[in-house]
Coordinates of C-alpha atoms in Angstrom, one line a residue:
M17 CA -0.1 0.0 0.0
M18 CA 2.9 2.4 1.0
A19 CA 4.6 1.7 -1.9
S20 CA 1.9 2.2 -4.3
I21 CA 1.3 5.6 -2.6
S22 CA 4.7 6.6 -2.8
E23 CA 4.9 5.4 -6.9
L24 CA 1.6 7.5 -7.4
I25 CA 3.1 10.6 -5.6
G26 CA 6.7 10.2 -7.2
T27 CA 4.9 10.4 -10.7
Q28 CA 2.5 13.4 -10.1
P29 CA 4.6 16.2 -9.1
I30 CA 1.3 18.8 -9.2
L31 CA -0.6 16.0 -7.4
A32 CA 2.3 16.4 -4.7
L33 CA 2.3 19.8 -4.2
F34 CA -1.0 20.4 -3.8
L35 CA -1.3 17.8 -1.3
V36 CA 1.9 19.3 0.5
I37 CA -0.1 22.9 0.7
G38 CA -3.3 21.4 2.1
L39 CA -1.6 19.0 4.5
G40 CA 0.8 21.9 5.7
Y41 CA -1.7 24.4 6.6
A42 CA -3.7 21.9 8.3
V43 CA -0.8 20.8 10.4
G44 CA 0.2 24.5 11.0
Q45 CA -3.1 25.0 12.5
I46 CA -2.4 22.7 15.5
R47 CA -1.2 24.4 18.4
I48 CA 0.9 23.5 21.6
L49 CA 1.2 26.2 24.5
D50 CA 0.0 29.0 22.4
F51 CA 2.5 27.9 19.4
S52 CA 2.0 26.9 15.9
L53 CA 4.2 26.3 13.3
G54 CA 1.7 28.2 10.5
V55 CA 2.7 28.6 7.1
G56 CA 6.2 26.8 7.9
A57 CA 4.7 23.5 8.4
V58 CA 4.4 23.4 4.8
L59 CA 8.0 22.9 4.6
F60 CA 8.1 19.9 7.0
V61 CA 5.0 18.3 5.1
G62 CA 7.0 19.0 1.9
L63 CA 10.2 17.1 3.3
F64 CA 8.2 14.4 4.6
I65 CA 6.4 13.8 1.1
G66 CA 9.9 13.8 -0.5
A67 CA 11.3 11.4 2.1
I68 CA 8.7 9.2 1.0
A69 CA 8.3 9.5 -2.8
P70 CA 12.3 9.2 -3.7
K71 CA 11.6 10.0 -7.1
L72 CA 9.5 12.9 -6.9
Q73 CA 11.2 16.7 -7.9
V74 CA 9.3 19.7 -8.7
A75 CA 11.0 21.0 -11.7
G76 CA 11.0 24.6 -13.2
P77 CA 10.9 27.9 -11.3
L78 CA 7.8 27.5 -9.6
G79 CA 9.4 27.7 -6.3
L80 CA 11.4 31.0 -7.4
V81 CA 8.4 32.7 -8.9
G82 CA 6.5 32.2 -5.2
L83 CA 9.6 34.0 -3.3
I84 CA 9.4 36.8 -5.6
M85 CA 5.9 36.9 -5.1
F86 CA 6.4 37.1 -1.1
L87 CA 9.1 39.6 -1.1
Y88 CA 7.6 41.6 -3.7
A89 CA 4.3 41.9 -1.6
I90 CA 6.4 42.5 1.5
G91 CA 8.0 45.3 0.0
I92 CA 5.0 47.0 -1.3
L93 CA 3.3 47.0 1.9
Y94 CA 6.1 48.7 3.9
G95 CA 8.0 50.9 1.4
Q96 CA 6.8 53.7 3.1
Q97 CA 7.7 52.7 6.7
F98 CA 11.0 51.5 5.5
F99 CA 12.4 54.7 4.2
E100 CA 10.9 56.7 7.3
G101 CA 12.8 54.1 9.2
L102 CA 15.8 55.2 7.6
T103 CA 15.7 58.7 9.3
G104 CA 15.3 59.0 13.0
P105 CA 15.4 56.8 15.8
G106 CA 15.0 54.4 12.8
R107 CA 18.7 54.4 12.3
I108 CA 19.6 53.3 15.5
Y109 CA 17.2 50.3 15.5
N110 CA 18.6 49.6 11.9
L111 CA 22.0 49.4 13.3
L112 CA 21.1 47.4 16.3
A113 CA 19.4 44.9 14.2
T114 CA 22.3 44.7 11.9
G115 CA 24.8 44.2 14.8
A116 CA 22.5 41.4 16.3
V117 CA 22.2 39.6 12.9
I118 CA 26.1 39.5 12.1
A119 CA 26.9 38.2 15.3
G120 CA 24.2 35.4 14.8
L121 CA 25.9 34.8 11.7
L122 CA 29.3 34.8 13.1
V123 CA 28.0 32.4 16.0
A124 CA 26.9 30.1 13.6
L125 CA 30.1 29.6 11.4
G126 CA 32.5 29.6 14.6
L127 CA 30.0 26.5 15.9
G128 CA 29.5 25.1 12.5
A129 CA 33.5 24.7 12.3
V130 CA 33.7 23.5 15.8
F131 CA 31.1 20.5 15.1
Q132 CA 32.8 20.3 11.3
V133 CA 29.3 20.9 9.7
S134 CA 29.3 21.7 6.0
L135 CA 29.2 25.8 4.9
G136 CA 26.0 24.6 3.1
H137 CA 24.3 23.4 5.9
T138 CA 25.7 25.9 8.4
L139 CA 24.0 28.9 5.9
G140 CA 21.3 27.0 6.1
I141 CA 21.1 26.7 9.9
F142 CA 21.8 30.6 9.9
A143 CA 18.8 31.4 7.5
G144 CA 16.5 28.6 9.4
S145 CA 17.4 30.5 12.9
M146 CA 16.4 33.7 11.2
V147 CA 13.5 32.1 9.3
S148 CA 14.5 34.0 6.2
T149 CA 13.6 32.4 2.8
A150 CA 15.4 34.8 0.9
A151 CA 18.9 34.1 2.6
L152 CA 18.1 30.4 1.9
Q153 CA 17.5 31.1 -1.8
A154 CA 20.9 33.4 -1.6
A155 CA 22.7 30.4 0.3
I156 CA 21.1 27.9 -2.4
D157 CA 22.4 29.9 -5.1
T158 CA 25.6 30.8 -3.7
I159 CA 26.4 27.3 -2.4
G160 CA 25.3 25.5 -5.7
N161 CA 23.4 22.8 -4.3
R162 CA 20.3 22.2 -1.9
D163 CA 22.6 21.7 1.5
P164 CA 21.1 25.0 2.8
S165 CA 17.5 23.7 2.6
I166 CA 18.3 21.0 5.4
G167 CA 20.2 23.2 7.5
Y168 CA 17.1 25.5 7.3
S169 CA 14.4 22.8 8.0
V170 CA 16.6 21.6 11.3
T171 CA 16.6 25.4 12.7
Y172 CA 13.2 26.7 11.6
P173 CA 10.8 25.3 14.4
F174 CA 13.4 27.1 16.6
G175 CA 13.4 30.1 14.7
V176 CA 9.6 30.5 15.1
I177 CA 9.5 29.6 18.9
G178 CA 12.8 30.8 20.3
P179 CA 12.2 34.6 19.4
I180 CA 8.8 34.1 21.3
L181 CA 10.0 32.7 24.3
C182 CA 12.9 35.4 24.7
L183 CA 10.2 38.2 24.4
Y184 CA 8.0 36.2 27.0
F185 CA 10.6 36.1 29.7
M186 CA 12.3 39.7 29.0
T187 CA 8.4 40.7 29.4
R188 CA 8.1 39.0 32.4
R189 CA 11.1 40.6 33.8
V190 CA 11.0 43.9 33.1
R191 CA 7.0 44.4 33.3
P192 CA 6.6 47.1 31.2
V193 CA 3.7 49.8 31.0
F194 CA 2.4 50.6 27.8
P195 CA 0.4 53.7 26.4
P196 CA -2.8 53.2 24.7
M197 CA -2.8 52.8 21.2
P198 CA -3.5 56.1 19.3
V199 CA -6.5 56.8 17.2
R200 CA -6.1 58.7 14.3
F201 CA -9.8 60.1 13.8
H202 CA -11.9 61.5 16.3
I203 CA -15.4 63.6 15.9
G204 CA -17.2 65.7 18.2
E205 CA -20.2 68.0 18.1
V206 CA -19.9 71.5 19.9
T207 CA -22.6 73.9 20.6
V208 CA -21.7 77.6 19.6
E209 CA -21.6 80.1 23.0
R210 CA -19.1 82.8 21.9
L211 CA -17.6 84.0 18.4
P212 CA -14.6 85.6 17.8
S213 CA -16.8 88.8 17.0
A214 CA -20.5 89.4 16.1
G215 CA -21.8 88.2 12.8
A216 CA -18.7 86.2 12.5
T217 CA -18.6 83.9 9.4
L218 CA -17.7 79.8 9.3
G219 CA -14.7 80.8 7.4
A220 CA -13.7 82.9 10.3
V221 CA -13.9 80.6 12.9
M222 CA -12.1 77.9 10.9
A223 CA -9.3 80.4 10.2
I224 CA -8.7 80.5 14.2
L225 CA -9.2 76.6 14.8
P226 CA -6.2 74.3 16.0
D227 CA -4.2 72.6 13.2
G228 CA -5.7 69.4 12.2
V229 CA -9.3 70.4 12.7
Q230 CA -12.0 70.7 10.3
I231 CA -15.6 71.5 10.4
A232 CA -17.3 68.5 8.9
S233 CA -21.0 70.0 9.3
V234 CA -23.0 72.5 11.2
R235 CA -26.5 72.4 13.1
Q236 CA -28.8 76.2 12.4
E237 CA -32.2 76.7 12.7
H238 CA -32.9 73.1 13.7
R239 CA -31.2 71.8 10.2
N240 CA -28.0 70.2 9.3
R241 CA -26.1 71.4 6.7
F242 CA -22.5 71.4 4.7
P243 CA -20.0 74.2 6.1
D244 CA -20.0 77.2 3.9
P245 CA -17.2 79.5 4.6
E246 CA -19.5 82.5 4.0
L247 CA -22.2 81.2 6.3
E248 CA -23.0 83.6 9.4
L249 CA -22.4 82.1 13.0
R250 CA -25.1 82.9 15.9
A251 CA -24.9 81.4 19.4
G252 CA -26.8 78.3 19.9
D253 CA -25.5 76.8 16.3
A254 CA -23.5 73.5 16.5
L255 CA -20.4 72.3 15.0
L256 CA -19.2 68.5 14.1
I257 CA -15.8 68.8 14.5
A258 CA -13.3 66.3 12.8
S259 CA -9.6 66.0 14.1
D260 CA -6.5 63.4 14.3
R261 CA -6.3 64.7 18.0
A262 CA -8.6 63.6 20.8
A263 CA -7.6 66.8 22.8
A264 CA -8.7 69.1 19.6
V265 CA -12.6 68.6 20.4
D266 CA -12.1 69.9 23.9
E267 CA -9.9 72.5 22.6
V268 CA -12.6 73.7 20.3
A269 CA -15.2 73.5 23.0
Q270 CA -13.3 75.5 25.0
A271 CA -13.0 78.3 22.7
L272 CA -16.4 78.2 21.1
G273 CA -18.7 76.9 23.6
Y274 CA -19.3 73.3 24.9
V275 CA -19.4 69.7 23.8
D276 CA -22.8 68.5 23.1
R277 CA -22.7 64.7 22.2
G278 CA -25.7 63.8 19.3
R279 CA -27.0 67.0 18.6
L280 CA -26.1 66.8 14.9
A281 CA -26.0 62.9 14.8
K282 CA -29.6 62.2 15.8
D283 CA -31.0 64.3 12.8
R284 CA -30.3 62.4 9.5
G285 CA -33.0 64.1 7.5
D286 CA -30.9 66.5 5.6
I287 CA -27.5 64.8 6.0
T288 CA -26.7 61.2 6.4
Y289 CA -23.4 59.1 7.1
Q290 CA -22.6 56.6 4.8
R291 CA -19.4 54.0 4.0
F292 CA -18.2 53.2 0.3
F293 CA -15.4 51.1 -1.0
V294 CA -13.4 52.8 -3.1
S295 CA -13.1 50.6 -6.4
R296 CA -13.3 53.0 -9.5
S297 CA -9.4 54.0 -10.2
A298 CA -10.8 57.4 -11.4
V299 CA -11.0 58.5 -7.8
T300 CA -7.3 57.2 -6.7
G301 CA -4.1 58.7 -6.6
V302 CA -5.7 62.1 -6.5
K303 CA -5.2 64.2 -3.5
L304 CA -8.8 65.0 -1.6
A305 CA -8.2 68.6 -1.9
R306 CA -8.3 68.0 -5.9
L307 CA -10.7 65.3 -6.0
P308 CA -13.3 65.7 -8.7
L309 CA -17.1 65.0 -7.1
P310 CA -20.2 65.1 -9.0
P311 CA -21.3 68.6 -9.6
D312 CA -24.3 69.7 -7.7
M313 CA -24.1 67.0 -5.3
P314 CA -23.9 67.5 -1.6
I315 CA -20.9 65.5 -0.2
R316 CA -18.1 65.7 2.5
I317 CA -15.7 62.9 2.7
L318 CA -15.1 62.6 6.7
H319 CA -12.7 59.9 7.0
V320 CA -10.8 56.9 5.2
R321 CA -10.6 53.6 6.4
R322 CA -7.5 52.3 5.3
Y323 CA -6.2 48.5 6.5
D324 CA -7.2 48.5 10.1
M325 CA -7.0 52.2 11.1
D326 CA -9.4 55.1 10.4
L327 CA -7.4 58.3 8.6
L328 CA -8.7 61.9 8.7
A329 CA -9.6 63.2 5.0
S330 CA -6.5 65.4 5.0
P331 CA -6.7 67.5 2.0
D332 CA -3.1 65.7 1.3
L333 CA -4.3 62.3 1.3
M334 CA -4.9 60.2 -1.6
L335 CA -7.4 57.5 -2.0
E336 CA -6.5 54.0 -2.8
L337 CA -8.4 50.9 -4.0
G338 CA -10.1 48.9 -1.1
D339 CA -10.2 52.1 1.0
R340 CA -13.6 52.7 2.8
V341 CA -14.6 56.4 2.7
G342 CA -16.8 57.6 5.5
V343 CA -19.0 60.3 3.8
L344 CA -21.5 62.9 4.6
V345 CA -24.1 63.2 1.8
A346 CA -27.7 64.3 1.1
P347 CA -30.1 61.3 1.6
D348 CA -31.0 61.8 -1.8
A349 CA -27.8 61.8 -3.0
V350 CA -26.5 58.2 -1.5
D351 CA -27.4 56.2 -5.1
A352 CA -25.1 58.7 -6.7
A353 CA -22.2 59.1 -4.4
R354 CA -22.3 55.3 -4.2
A355 CA -21.7 54.9 -8.3
H356 CA -18.8 57.6 -7.7
F357 CA -16.7 55.5 -5.4
G358 CA -17.8 52.1 -7.2
D359 CA -18.4 50.8 -3.6
A360 CA -17.6 47.0 -5.0
L361 CA -16.3 44.7 -2.1
K362 CA -14.2 43.1 -5.0
A363 CA -11.7 46.2 -4.7
A364 CA -10.6 45.2 -1.7
A365 CA -9.0 41.7 -3.4
D366 CA -8.2 43.9 -6.7
F367 CA -5.0 45.1 -8.0
S368 CA -3.2 46.1 -11.3
Y369 CA -1.5 43.2 -12.9
V370 CA 0.4 45.4 -15.2
S371 CA 2.0 47.1 -12.1
V372 CA 2.5 43.9 -10.2
G373 CA 4.5 42.6 -13.7
L374 CA 6.1 45.8 -14.2
G375 CA 7.8 45.7 -10.5
M376 CA 8.7 42.0 -10.9
V377 CA 10.3 42.6 -13.8
L378 CA 12.5 45.8 -12.5
G379 CA 13.2 43.4 -9.6
V380 CA 14.5 40.6 -11.0
L381 CA 16.5 42.8 -13.4
L382 CA 18.0 44.2 -10.4
G383 CA 18.7 41.4 -8.8
L384 CA 20.7 40.4 -12.1
I385 CA 23.4 43.0 -11.9
P386 CA 26.9 42.6 -10.4
I387 CA 28.1 44.5 -7.4
P388 CA 31.9 44.4 -6.8
V389 CA 33.1 43.6 -3.4
P390 CA 36.7 44.5 -2.8
G391 CA 38.5 41.8 -1.2
V392 CA 35.5 39.4 -1.9
G393 CA 34.2 39.4 -5.7
T394 CA 31.1 40.0 -7.2
V395 CA 27.8 39.6 -5.6
T396 CA 24.1 40.3 -6.8
L397 CA 21.0 40.9 -5.1
G398 CA 19.6 37.9 -6.5
I399 CA 16.1 36.7 -6.3
G400 CA 16.1 37.2 -2.8
G401 CA 16.9 40.8 -2.7
G402 CA 16.3 42.5 -6.2
P403 CA 12.4 42.4 -6.2
L404 CA 12.6 43.3 -2.5
I405 CA 14.3 46.3 -3.1
V406 CA 12.5 47.3 -6.2
A407 CA 9.1 46.9 -4.5
L408 CA 10.5 49.0 -1.4
I409 CA 10.5 51.9 -3.7
L410 CA 7.7 51.5 -5.6
G411 CA 5.9 51.3 -2.4
R412 CA 7.2 54.5 -1.4
L413 CA 6.5 56.0 -4.4
R414 CA 2.6 54.5 -4.3
R415 CA 1.7 55.9 -7.8
T416 CA 3.5 57.1 -10.7
R417 CA 1.2 58.9 -12.9
S418 CA -2.1 56.5 -13.7
L419 CA -0.2 53.6 -12.2
S420 CA -0.7 52.7 -8.9
W421 CA 1.9 50.3 -7.4
V422 CA -0.1 49.4 -4.2
M423 CA -2.5 47.0 -3.7
P424 CA -5.4 46.5 -1.1
L425 CA -4.4 44.6 1.8
P426 CA -6.4 41.7 1.7
A427 CA -4.7 41.1 -1.7
N428 CA -1.5 41.8 -0.5
I429 CA -1.9 38.7 2.1
V430 CA -2.9 36.7 -0.5
L431 CA -0.1 37.2 -2.9
R432 CA 2.6 36.7 -0.2
N433 CA 1.3 33.8 1.7
L434 CA 0.6 32.0 -1.7
G435 CA 4.1 32.7 -2.7
L436 CA 5.7 31.8 0.3
T437 CA 3.4 28.9 0.3
L438 CA 4.6 27.5 -3.2
F439 CA 8.2 28.0 -2.0
L440 CA 8.5 26.5 0.9
A441 CA 6.4 23.4 -0.6
T442 CA 9.0 23.0 -3.4
V443 CA 11.9 23.4 -1.0
G444 CA 10.6 20.9 1.0
I445 CA 10.0 18.1 -1.5
N446 CA 13.1 18.5 -3.4
S447 CA 15.1 18.4 -0.2
G448 CA 13.0 15.4 1.6
Q449 CA 15.8 12.3 0.8
A450 CA 18.7 14.4 1.5
F451 CA 17.0 15.9 4.9
V452 CA 16.4 12.2 6.0
T453 CA 20.1 11.0 5.5
T454 CA 21.6 14.5 6.8
V455 CA 19.6 14.6 9.7
A456 CA 20.7 11.3 11.1
Q457 CA 23.8 12.3 11.0
T458 CA 24.3 15.7 12.2
G459 CA 21.0 16.9 13.6
P460 CA 21.8 17.7 17.0
A461 CA 24.7 19.3 16.1
M462 CA 22.8 22.0 13.6
L463 CA 19.9 22.2 16.0
L464 CA 22.5 23.5 18.7
I465 CA 23.9 25.6 16.1
G466 CA 20.7 27.1 15.0
M467 CA 19.5 27.6 18.8
A468 CA 23.2 29.2 19.9
A469 CA 22.7 31.8 16.6
L470 CA 19.2 33.0 17.4
L471 CA 19.6 33.5 21.0
T472 CA 22.6 35.6 20.2
T473 CA 20.7 37.8 17.9
M474 CA 17.9 38.2 20.5
A475 CA 20.5 39.0 23.4
V476 CA 21.6 41.5 21.5
V477 CA 18.7 43.2 20.5
L478 CA 17.0 43.0 23.6
I479 CA 19.8 43.7 26.3
V480 CA 21.7 46.4 24.3
G481 CA 18.3 48.0 23.1
F482 CA 16.7 48.1 26.6
Y483 CA 19.5 48.6 28.9
M484 CA 22.0 50.4 27.0
L485 CA 20.2 52.2 24.2
K486 CA 16.8 52.8 26.2
I487 CA 14.6 51.7 23.1
P488 CA 10.9 51.8 24.3
F489 CA 9.8 48.4 25.1
D490 CA 6.8 48.2 22.6
D491 CA 9.5 49.6 19.9
L492 CA 11.9 47.1 20.9
L493 CA 9.1 44.4 20.4
G494 CA 9.0 45.5 16.9
V495 CA 12.9 45.8 16.2
A496 CA 13.3 42.0 17.7
S497 CA 10.3 40.7 15.6
G498 CA 11.9 42.3 12.4
A499 CA 15.3 41.1 13.0
T500 CA 14.4 37.7 13.4
G501 CA 11.7 37.9 11.0
N502 CA 8.8 35.8 11.1
P503 CA 5.1 37.1 11.2
A504 CA 4.3 34.5 14.2
I505 CA 6.8 36.7 16.3
L506 CA 5.2 39.9 15.3
A507 CA 1.9 38.6 16.1
Y508 CA 2.8 37.7 19.5
A509 CA 4.7 40.8 20.0
G510 CA 1.7 42.5 19.0
R511 CA -0.4 40.6 21.5
T512 CA 2.3 41.6 24.2
A513 CA 2.3 45.5 23.5
P514 CA -1.1 46.6 22.4
T515 CA 0.4 49.6 20.5
D516 CA 0.8 50.1 16.7
R517 CA 4.7 50.5 17.5
P518 CA 5.8 46.8 17.2
D519 CA 4.3 46.9 13.7
I520 CA 5.8 49.9 12.7
C521 CA 9.1 49.1 14.2
Y522 CA 8.8 45.5 12.4
A523 CA 8.3 47.5 8.9
M524 CA 11.5 49.7 9.3
I525 CA 13.7 46.8 10.1
F526 CA 12.5 43.5 8.2
P527 CA 13.3 44.7 4.9
S528 CA 16.7 45.9 5.7
M529 CA 17.4 42.8 7.5
T530 CA 16.6 40.7 4.7
I531 CA 18.8 42.5 2.6
V532 CA 21.4 42.1 5.3
K533 CA 21.1 38.6 5.7
V534 CA 21.0 38.2 1.9
F535 CA 24.1 39.8 1.3
S536 CA 25.9 37.9 4.6
V537 CA 25.4 34.9 3.2
Q538 CA 26.4 35.5 -0.5
I539 CA 29.7 37.0 0.9
I540 CA 30.2 34.3 3.4
G541 CA 29.7 31.7 0.4
L542 CA 32.1 33.5 -1.9
L543 CA 34.6 34.1 0.7
F544 CA 34.9 30.2 1.8
F545 CA 33.3 28.1 -0.4
R546 CA 34.7 29.3 -4.1
V547 CA 38.3 29.6 -2.5

């Protein structure tokens, strides 16, 4: 029976690939003490299938295509935060993470020499302890065989659970107190008692408001109306205030009158609130101050929900496909407003295949450019670095004329998870036989090396970052997650610190550390393997 199954799988690589993906995700959902392998389980199921089916090989560039999809989606998503991280405290964070990663690599190389583990296996051990698929591919390309995938698979599980344990014990030790997560959109209703002068217009009042405060609507003579700068205000009128600061509502109330919750919101006879998906490309890529709206249609954009946050509708903000806009609109104009924005749910999972295709082409071309390194030789960014760097740049640009480079978050998640799944499944299947043989001989030594490399990296980040550099703990959690790399570590950090700082700092660190790992692996391979 087993021989028949092995024969069937060994002669049907497509069947085997989808079997690995399906079983891998099922295994990845198994939780033990709040730990699960997640998408990483695809690699281990692939190794198992590859081991029981010796003839099985997934030929062609399918795995590399998956890796490019994964890295490109990561770069597009985090491009803006990455470049912001190159200034201010982000530079210190990146230097700290770089030092920690290099220290981990040196420990892996030193122990690899002590235990007489081959360089290919050692580089894979380092890539696995850092759960870096890009570094794994760079090691495979540099060494010229699949030895790195063996070391990677041995140390990958500890590369996921090790940082989580380190963060757990560090949090227990320092017992940090976190500030509440900031909210970037606030509204309030203020009844006017005092005016700058008798007969003051709405425009005059708007001119003295604090920065970042907008007047979304006005209630006068028992009716809500859209703001008109020429409207003359009187005591007893009410204003709907929108701001990116909670304190701004109280500041306006102190200057003009008092907070009067619900006064405008309870009456929707003249103005109602609606939310629409942005699915028409014609309304994207244009600053809200210049956004074309249908003529003679009373409408005002109040806020924009992007990803998991609400943004104030500032004049410089641009809409993107998949955004949800909260608007104030006349009841009889709701259908026209919906048609103007599109309001199609599919926009949340849609993107421009033109921009993705061009971006990946540019990334692959950049990865082919030889970069001379004095005393070492010539290195390239390769498949692991070129697409990532191009995607970071395009993610920072966001749009070039009519071409949008970004994609909605749901589409981004699908693209990167599918790409990573294809890569891990292919690597696992093609390395199954070698994995069994190698682990039986040197598995414990490999695991020890990976543990030492990872713990060194985490110790440098946490101890130096917290005790010497005095980095805020929620920032430090993001730096540690970005240095080690796996999204499961970031998810744990997010549960530990209920702020947005772990996500922001992860975005600053993860792309640059991916590049550092790729270059480090290539340079070490050129120095010691090809001598």
